[in-house]
């Protein structure tokens, strides 16, 4: 019996004995309990069987997970139910039966400014794993992503944006997905216009989500968006956003739904986080770069300096504040064209509100309600 055969027999004996009692470790005295076999070395690696494509295809009924190194493609491969899959990126195109194009929205776009931190997450229902290459271009901006699905099921794809938006407004991005069409709408705001308020501070000239200063106190086209206190720009603030009764346990809920709060005070997050919206670099600050939510004291100073006492004087001021109303904690709109309600950064949910006859500084604490946001320059 030669030396190779003796070593082979010894190895088999070790495997048989060890498999009866514990895991096997080669180069490691205490293999992980979850592993049948664990190898460890600082000088050598694991070398799987090396086969050509022809030799690989001759394997009879390969098991799922069977792994080889393909010497023809010079690539590590493993077997899935749909065939051989590799890490070289030349797999067949995946079969997708459905796309959901509104899973998550992040970032804002401004006309004439290169996009940064802007993405659109979509969800693909995959039936056959394989590669994907998805893109769409509109208004000077391209959303794209490419990669491989390694398994069937639902998979989130983050489409990152690149480019410089040319014009402001809403634009529809139609993806090159087939056979199922998929599209989403994104808003590009105009180059940020600013005004100097009565207190001497610099403010955005219109509400967040609007594209220009309001032409009248009840100019519905420039009411802007309705934010829940402390949430980022993720789509929940839009007029047509969906709703959910499931509270978020994170600062970023991971979807674009308006979260219906319960109880008093109501909140979209459980447990509450009092540290949101604090400062220009604060968590979830929805304002453009260099801007932030005003404090309650800054609102009060602006109203006092500009002699704002009601809706008429609020619109007559440099800020031209419209009476956009609000979105109640149940997701229904109320008091549009009757009342203005603007968030501050105060963790108590404090906001300033005004009607046709008076102003008020409220500790609303109903963080689940959707109200207007007017950003102030830091």
PDB file of C-alpha atoms in Angstrom, residues 5-215:
ATOM      1  CA  UNK A   5      -3.447   5.407  -0.259  1.00  0.00           C
ATOM      2  CA  UNK A   6      -2.519   5.243   3.434  1.00  0.00           C
ATOM      3  CA  UNK A   7      -3.131   8.972   3.871  1.00  0.00           C
ATOM      4  CA  UNK A   8      -6.424   8.677   2.061  1.00  0.00           C
ATOM      5  CA  UNK A   9      -7.596   5.865   4.317  1.00  0.00           C
ATOM      6  CA  UNK A  10      -6.543   7.812   7.421  1.00  0.00           C
ATOM      7  CA  UNK A  11      -8.463  10.864   6.212  1.00  0.00           C
ATOM      8  CA  UNK A  12     -11.589   8.821   5.528  1.00  0.00           C
ATOM      9  CA  UNK A  13     -11.344   7.261   8.958  1.00  0.00           C
ATOM     10  CA  UNK A  14     -11.040  10.691  10.558  1.00  0.00           C
ATOM     11  CA  UNK A  15     -14.064  11.960   8.659  1.00  0.00           C
ATOM     12  CA  UNK A  16     -16.170   8.957   9.631  1.00  0.00           C
ATOM     13  CA  UNK A  17     -15.203   9.152  13.296  1.00  0.00           C
ATOM     14  CA  UNK A  18     -15.597  12.877  13.602  1.00  0.00           C
ATOM     15  CA  UNK A  19     -18.951  12.924  11.786  1.00  0.00           C
ATOM     16  CA  UNK A  20     -20.344  10.703  14.509  1.00  0.00           C
ATOM     17  CA  UNK A  21     -19.529  13.126  17.290  1.00  0.00           C
ATOM     18  CA  UNK A  22     -18.736  16.698  16.150  1.00  0.00           C
ATOM     19  CA  UNK A  23     -17.671  19.083  13.416  1.00  0.00           C
ATOM     20  CA  UNK A  24     -14.404  18.634  11.527  1.00  0.00           C
ATOM     21  CA  UNK A  25     -11.651  21.213  11.602  1.00  0.00           C
ATOM     22  CA  UNK A  26      -8.559  21.224   9.466  1.00  0.00           C
ATOM     23  CA  UNK A  27      -6.043  23.794  10.622  1.00  0.00           C
ATOM     24  CA  UNK A  28      -8.362  24.888  13.421  1.00  0.00           C
ATOM     25  CA  UNK A  29      -8.842  23.062  16.778  1.00  0.00           C
ATOM     26  CA  UNK A  30     -12.411  24.237  17.437  1.00  0.00           C
ATOM     27  CA  UNK A  31     -14.457  24.434  14.237  1.00  0.00           C
ATOM     28  CA  UNK A  32     -17.642  26.478  14.265  1.00  0.00           C
ATOM     29  CA  UNK A  33     -20.641  24.534  15.534  1.00  0.00           C
ATOM     30  CA  UNK A  34     -22.661  25.417  12.447  1.00  0.00           C
ATOM     31  CA  UNK A  35     -20.084  23.955  10.032  1.00  0.00           C
ATOM     32  CA  UNK A  36     -19.653  20.275   9.149  1.00  0.00           C
ATOM     33  CA  UNK A  37     -16.150  21.103   7.939  1.00  0.00           C
ATOM     34  CA  UNK A  38     -14.074  24.222   8.623  1.00  0.00           C
ATOM     35  CA  UNK A  39     -10.698  24.887   7.066  1.00  0.00           C
ATOM     36  CA  UNK A  40      -8.200  27.427   8.353  1.00  0.00           C
ATOM     37  CA  UNK A  41      -4.827  28.514   7.033  1.00  0.00           C
ATOM     38  CA  UNK A  42      -2.745  31.684   6.765  1.00  0.00           C
ATOM     39  CA  UNK A  43      -0.673  30.389   3.848  1.00  0.00           C
ATOM     40  CA  UNK A  44      -2.997  28.254   1.721  1.00  0.00           C
ATOM     41  CA  UNK A  45      -6.490  28.380   0.283  1.00  0.00           C
ATOM     42  CA  UNK A  46      -9.320  25.986  -0.531  1.00  0.00           C
ATOM     43  CA  UNK A  47      -9.121  24.524  -4.036  1.00  0.00           C
ATOM     44  CA  UNK A  48     -12.396  23.107  -5.390  1.00  0.00           C
ATOM     45  CA  UNK A  49     -12.517  20.594  -8.260  1.00  0.00           C
ATOM     46  CA  UNK A  50     -11.332  22.124 -11.546  1.00  0.00           C
ATOM     47  CA  UNK A  51     -13.408  21.193 -14.587  1.00  0.00           C
ATOM     48  CA  UNK A  52     -13.829  22.455 -18.129  1.00  0.00           C
ATOM     49  CA  UNK A  53     -17.309  23.463 -19.241  1.00  0.00           C
ATOM     50  CA  UNK A  54     -17.635  20.154 -21.109  1.00  0.00           C
ATOM     51  CA  UNK A  55     -16.587  18.163 -18.062  1.00  0.00           C
ATOM     52  CA  UNK A  56     -18.951  20.186 -15.866  1.00  0.00           C
ATOM     53  CA  UNK A  57     -21.886  19.536 -18.186  1.00  0.00           C
ATOM     54  CA  UNK A  58     -21.157  15.804 -18.024  1.00  0.00           C
ATOM     55  CA  UNK A  59     -21.941  15.722 -14.292  1.00  0.00           C
ATOM     56  CA  UNK A  60     -25.086  13.655 -13.842  1.00  0.00           C
ATOM     57  CA  UNK A  61     -27.850  15.315 -11.820  1.00  0.00           C
ATOM     58  CA  UNK A  62     -25.712  17.895 -10.010  1.00  0.00           C
ATOM     59  CA  UNK A  63     -26.979  18.805  -6.546  1.00  0.00           C
ATOM     60  CA  UNK A  64     -28.004  22.378  -5.766  1.00  0.00           C
ATOM     61  CA  UNK A  65     -25.013  24.153  -4.282  1.00  0.00           C
ATOM     62  CA  UNK A  66     -22.457  21.932  -6.014  1.00  0.00           C
ATOM     63  CA  UNK A  67     -19.383  24.113  -6.495  1.00  0.00           C
ATOM     64  CA  UNK A  68     -16.521  23.887  -9.018  1.00  0.00           C
ATOM     65  CA  UNK A  69     -13.892  26.077 -10.639  1.00  0.00           C
ATOM     66  CA  UNK A  70     -14.571  26.306 -14.371  1.00  0.00           C
ATOM     67  CA  UNK A  71     -11.199  26.289 -16.132  1.00  0.00           C
ATOM     68  CA  UNK A  72     -12.814  27.256 -19.440  1.00  0.00           C
ATOM     69  CA  UNK A  73     -14.362  30.449 -18.051  1.00  0.00           C
ATOM     70  CA  UNK A  74     -11.763  30.826 -15.298  1.00  0.00           C
ATOM     71  CA  UNK A  75     -14.567  31.361 -12.846  1.00  0.00           C
ATOM     72  CA  UNK A  76     -16.021  29.874  -9.666  1.00  0.00           C
ATOM     73  CA  UNK A  77     -19.416  28.295 -10.369  1.00  0.00           C
ATOM     74  CA  UNK A  78     -22.189  26.698  -8.370  1.00  0.00           C
ATOM     75  CA  UNK A  79     -25.321  24.855  -9.384  1.00  0.00           C
ATOM     76  CA  UNK A  80     -28.844  26.214  -8.871  1.00  0.00           C
ATOM     77  CA  UNK A  81     -32.157  24.701  -9.884  1.00  0.00           C
ATOM     78  CA  UNK A  82     -32.102  26.752 -13.089  1.00  0.00           C
ATOM     79  CA  UNK A  83     -28.559  25.722 -14.064  1.00  0.00           C
ATOM     80  CA  UNK A  84     -24.948  26.680 -13.436  1.00  0.00           C
ATOM     81  CA  UNK A  85     -24.361  30.164 -12.009  1.00  0.00           C
ATOM     82  CA  UNK A  86     -21.033  31.980 -11.780  1.00  0.00           C
ATOM     83  CA  UNK A  87     -19.463  35.050 -10.245  1.00  0.00           C
ATOM     84  CA  UNK A  88     -18.048  36.349 -13.538  1.00  0.00           C
ATOM     85  CA  UNK A  89     -21.228  38.175 -14.533  1.00  0.00           C
ATOM     86  CA  UNK A  90     -21.923  36.303 -17.770  1.00  0.00           C
ATOM     87  CA  UNK A  91     -24.982  34.433 -16.546  1.00  0.00           C
ATOM     88  CA  UNK A  92     -28.134  34.397 -18.591  1.00  0.00           C
ATOM     89  CA  UNK A  93     -30.660  37.203 -18.201  1.00  0.00           C
ATOM     90  CA  UNK A  94     -32.956  36.709 -15.219  1.00  0.00           C
ATOM     91  CA  UNK A  95     -36.653  36.056 -15.696  1.00  0.00           C
ATOM     92  CA  UNK A  96     -38.730  38.619 -13.794  1.00  0.00           C
ATOM     93  CA  UNK A  97     -42.516  38.360 -13.676  1.00  0.00           C
ATOM     94  CA  UNK A  98     -43.271  41.631 -11.892  1.00  0.00           C
ATOM     95  CA  UNK A  99     -41.694  44.942 -10.891  1.00  0.00           C
ATOM     96  CA  UNK A 100     -42.789  47.325  -8.134  1.00  0.00           C
ATOM     97  CA  UNK A 101     -41.309  50.728  -8.886  1.00  0.00           C
ATOM     98  CA  UNK A 102     -42.206  52.732  -5.763  1.00  0.00           C
ATOM     99  CA  UNK A 103     -40.506  50.788  -2.973  1.00  0.00           C
ATOM    100  CA  UNK A 104     -38.363  53.657  -1.676  1.00  0.00           C
ATOM    101  CA  UNK A 105     -37.401  57.167  -2.797  1.00  0.00           C
ATOM    102  CA  UNK A 106     -34.353  59.031  -1.490  1.00  0.00           C
ATOM    103  CA  UNK A 107     -32.802  62.407  -2.215  1.00  0.00           C
ATOM    104  CA  UNK A 108     -33.948  65.514  -4.058  1.00  0.00           C
ATOM    105  CA  UNK A 109     -33.054  66.978  -7.447  1.00  0.00           C
ATOM    106  CA  UNK A 110     -32.518  70.614  -8.346  1.00  0.00           C
ATOM    107  CA  UNK A 111     -32.436  71.992 -11.879  1.00  0.00           C
ATOM    108  CA  UNK A 112     -28.914  72.815 -12.995  1.00  0.00           C
ATOM    109  CA  UNK A 113     -27.262  71.025 -10.051  1.00  0.00           C
ATOM    110  CA  UNK A 114     -25.538  67.612 -10.428  1.00  0.00           C
ATOM    111  CA  UNK A 115     -27.501  64.999  -8.482  1.00  0.00           C
ATOM    112  CA  UNK A 116     -26.034  63.543  -5.308  1.00  0.00           C
ATOM    113  CA  UNK A 117     -27.481  60.944  -2.968  1.00  0.00           C
ATOM    114  CA  UNK A 118     -30.515  60.383  -5.213  1.00  0.00           C
ATOM    115  CA  UNK A 119     -31.883  56.878  -5.720  1.00  0.00           C
ATOM    116  CA  UNK A 120     -35.035  54.919  -6.497  1.00  0.00           C
ATOM    117  CA  UNK A 121     -35.516  51.446  -5.024  1.00  0.00           C
ATOM    118  CA  UNK A 122     -37.661  49.015  -6.993  1.00  0.00           C
ATOM    119  CA  UNK A 123     -38.632  45.417  -6.229  1.00  0.00           C
ATOM    120  CA  UNK A 124     -38.330  42.584  -8.762  1.00  0.00           C
ATOM    121  CA  UNK A 125     -40.152  39.264  -8.514  1.00  0.00           C
ATOM    122  CA  UNK A 126     -37.615  36.787  -9.911  1.00  0.00           C
ATOM    123  CA  UNK A 127     -38.548  33.308 -11.119  1.00  0.00           C
ATOM    124  CA  UNK A 128     -35.245  32.373 -12.788  1.00  0.00           C
ATOM    125  CA  UNK A 129     -31.964  33.767 -11.383  1.00  0.00           C
ATOM    126  CA  UNK A 130     -29.615  35.577 -13.718  1.00  0.00           C
ATOM    127  CA  UNK A 131     -28.283  38.989 -14.638  1.00  0.00           C
ATOM    128  CA  UNK A 132     -30.080  42.319 -14.868  1.00  0.00           C
ATOM    129  CA  UNK A 133     -29.174  45.673 -16.401  1.00  0.00           C
ATOM    130  CA  UNK A 134     -31.838  48.282 -15.694  1.00  0.00           C
ATOM    131  CA  UNK A 135     -31.745  51.954 -16.606  1.00  0.00           C
ATOM    132  CA  UNK A 136     -33.835  54.954 -17.562  1.00  0.00           C
ATOM    133  CA  UNK A 137     -32.930  58.473 -18.651  1.00  0.00           C
ATOM    134  CA  UNK A 138     -35.059  61.607 -18.479  1.00  0.00           C
ATOM    135  CA  UNK A 139     -34.388  65.309 -18.081  1.00  0.00           C
ATOM    136  CA  UNK A 140     -30.614  64.814 -18.111  1.00  0.00           C
ATOM    137  CA  UNK A 141     -30.662  62.252 -15.293  1.00  0.00           C
ATOM    138  CA  UNK A 142     -30.039  58.497 -15.562  1.00  0.00           C
ATOM    139  CA  UNK A 143     -31.180  56.001 -12.936  1.00  0.00           C
ATOM    140  CA  UNK A 144     -29.406  52.657 -13.340  1.00  0.00           C
ATOM    141  CA  UNK A 145     -28.298  49.418 -11.703  1.00  0.00           C
ATOM    142  CA  UNK A 146     -26.794  46.161 -12.908  1.00  0.00           C
ATOM    143  CA  UNK A 147     -25.934  42.900 -11.234  1.00  0.00           C
ATOM    144  CA  UNK A 148     -27.096  39.330 -10.728  1.00  0.00           C
ATOM    145  CA  UNK A 149     -30.004  37.702  -8.950  1.00  0.00           C
ATOM    146  CA  UNK A 150     -28.689  34.615  -7.203  1.00  0.00           C
ATOM    147  CA  UNK A 151     -32.067  33.185  -6.264  1.00  0.00           C
ATOM    148  CA  UNK A 152     -35.750  33.323  -7.056  1.00  0.00           C
ATOM    149  CA  UNK A 153     -38.122  35.507  -5.037  1.00  0.00           C
ATOM    150  CA  UNK A 154     -38.499  39.224  -4.371  1.00  0.00           C
ATOM    151  CA  UNK A 155     -35.333  41.310  -4.615  1.00  0.00           C
ATOM    152  CA  UNK A 156     -34.863  45.043  -4.014  1.00  0.00           C
ATOM    153  CA  UNK A 157     -32.770  46.914  -6.588  1.00  0.00           C
ATOM    154  CA  UNK A 158     -31.362  50.359  -5.806  1.00  0.00           C
ATOM    155  CA  UNK A 159     -31.200  52.518  -8.924  1.00  0.00           C
ATOM    156  CA  UNK A 160     -28.644  55.276  -8.354  1.00  0.00           C
ATOM    157  CA  UNK A 161     -29.039  58.568 -10.206  1.00  0.00           C
ATOM    158  CA  UNK A 162     -26.335  60.405 -12.132  1.00  0.00           C
ATOM    159  CA  UNK A 163     -26.366  63.529 -14.254  1.00  0.00           C
ATOM    160  CA  UNK A 164     -27.657  67.093 -14.054  1.00  0.00           C
ATOM    161  CA  UNK A 165     -31.403  67.848 -14.317  1.00  0.00           C
ATOM    162  CA  UNK A 166     -32.094  70.381 -17.034  1.00  0.00           C
ATOM    163  CA  UNK A 167     -35.570  71.652 -16.148  1.00  0.00           C
ATOM    164  CA  UNK A 168     -37.783  71.803 -13.082  1.00  0.00           C
ATOM    165  CA  UNK A 169     -41.049  69.894 -12.725  1.00  0.00           C
ATOM    166  CA  UNK A 170     -42.334  66.319 -12.560  1.00  0.00           C
ATOM    167  CA  UNK A 171     -40.732  63.798 -14.913  1.00  0.00           C
ATOM    168  CA  UNK A 172     -41.680  60.177 -15.617  1.00  0.00           C
ATOM    169  CA  UNK A 173     -38.823  57.685 -15.756  1.00  0.00           C
ATOM    170  CA  UNK A 174     -39.706  54.563 -17.771  1.00  0.00           C
ATOM    171  CA  UNK A 175     -37.408  51.616 -17.126  1.00  0.00           C
ATOM    172  CA  UNK A 176     -36.130  49.311 -19.856  1.00  0.00           C
ATOM    173  CA  UNK A 177     -37.706  46.328 -18.105  1.00  0.00           C
ATOM    174  CA  UNK A 178     -39.322  43.581 -20.146  1.00  0.00           C
ATOM    175  CA  UNK A 179     -41.863  42.104 -20.528  1.00  0.00           C
ATOM    176  CA  UNK A 180     -43.338  44.112 -17.657  1.00  0.00           C
ATOM    177  CA  UNK A 181     -43.218  47.897 -17.964  1.00  0.00           C
ATOM    178  CA  UNK A 182     -42.245  49.880 -14.909  1.00  0.00           C
ATOM    179  CA  UNK A 183     -42.030  53.614 -14.330  1.00  0.00           C
ATOM    180  CA  UNK A 184     -41.821  56.174 -11.552  1.00  0.00           C
ATOM    181  CA  UNK A 185     -42.177  59.945 -11.266  1.00  0.00           C
ATOM    182  CA  UNK A 186     -39.585  62.209  -9.703  1.00  0.00           C
ATOM    183  CA  UNK A 187     -39.736  65.947  -9.077  1.00  0.00           C
ATOM    184  CA  UNK A 188     -36.960  68.351  -9.982  1.00  0.00           C
ATOM    185  CA  UNK A 189     -37.131  71.620  -8.094  1.00  0.00           C
ATOM    186  CA  UNK A 190     -36.004  74.903  -9.607  1.00  0.00           C
ATOM    187  CA  UNK A 191     -32.713  76.453  -8.594  1.00  0.00           C
ATOM    188  CA  UNK A 192     -33.334  77.379  -4.993  1.00  0.00           C
ATOM    189  CA  UNK A 193     -34.719  80.881  -4.631  1.00  0.00           C
ATOM    190  CA  UNK A 194     -34.182  82.610  -1.315  1.00  0.00           C
ATOM    191  CA  UNK A 195     -35.555  85.666   0.445  1.00  0.00           C
ATOM    192  CA  UNK A 196     -34.413  87.670   3.429  1.00  0.00           C
ATOM    193  CA  UNK A 197     -37.060  87.652   6.134  1.00  0.00           C
ATOM    194  CA  UNK A 198     -37.960  90.436   8.493  1.00  0.00           C
ATOM    195  CA  UNK A 199     -35.626  88.991  11.106  1.00  0.00           C
ATOM    196  CA  UNK A 200     -32.686  89.246   8.718  1.00  0.00           C
ATOM    197  CA  UNK A 201     -32.412  85.477   8.192  1.00  0.00           C
ATOM    198  CA  UNK A 202     -32.284  83.825   4.758  1.00  0.00           C
ATOM    199  CA  UNK A 203     -35.195  81.505   3.943  1.00  0.00           C
ATOM    200  CA  UNK A 204     -36.252  79.425   0.967  1.00  0.00           C
ATOM    201  CA  UNK A 205     -38.730  81.491  -1.034  1.00  0.00           C
ATOM    202  CA  UNK A 206     -41.318  78.668  -1.161  1.00  0.00           C
ATOM    203  CA  UNK A 207     -42.433  75.615   0.778  1.00  0.00           C
ATOM    204  CA  UNK A 208     -40.509  72.371   0.467  1.00  0.00           C
ATOM    205  CA  UNK A 209     -42.065  70.448  -2.416  1.00  0.00           C
ATOM    206  CA  UNK A 210     -43.237  73.592  -4.223  1.00  0.00           C
ATOM    207  CA  UNK A 211     -41.416  74.847  -7.305  1.00  0.00           C
ATOM    208  CA  UNK A 212     -41.898  78.611  -6.965  1.00  0.00           C
ATOM    209  CA  UNK A 213     -43.255  81.217  -4.544  1.00  0.00           C
ATOM    210  CA  UNK A 214     -47.030  81.098  -4.178  1.00  0.00           C
ATOM    211  CA  UNK A 215     -48.940  83.585  -6.336  1.00  0.00           C
TER     212      UNK A 215
END
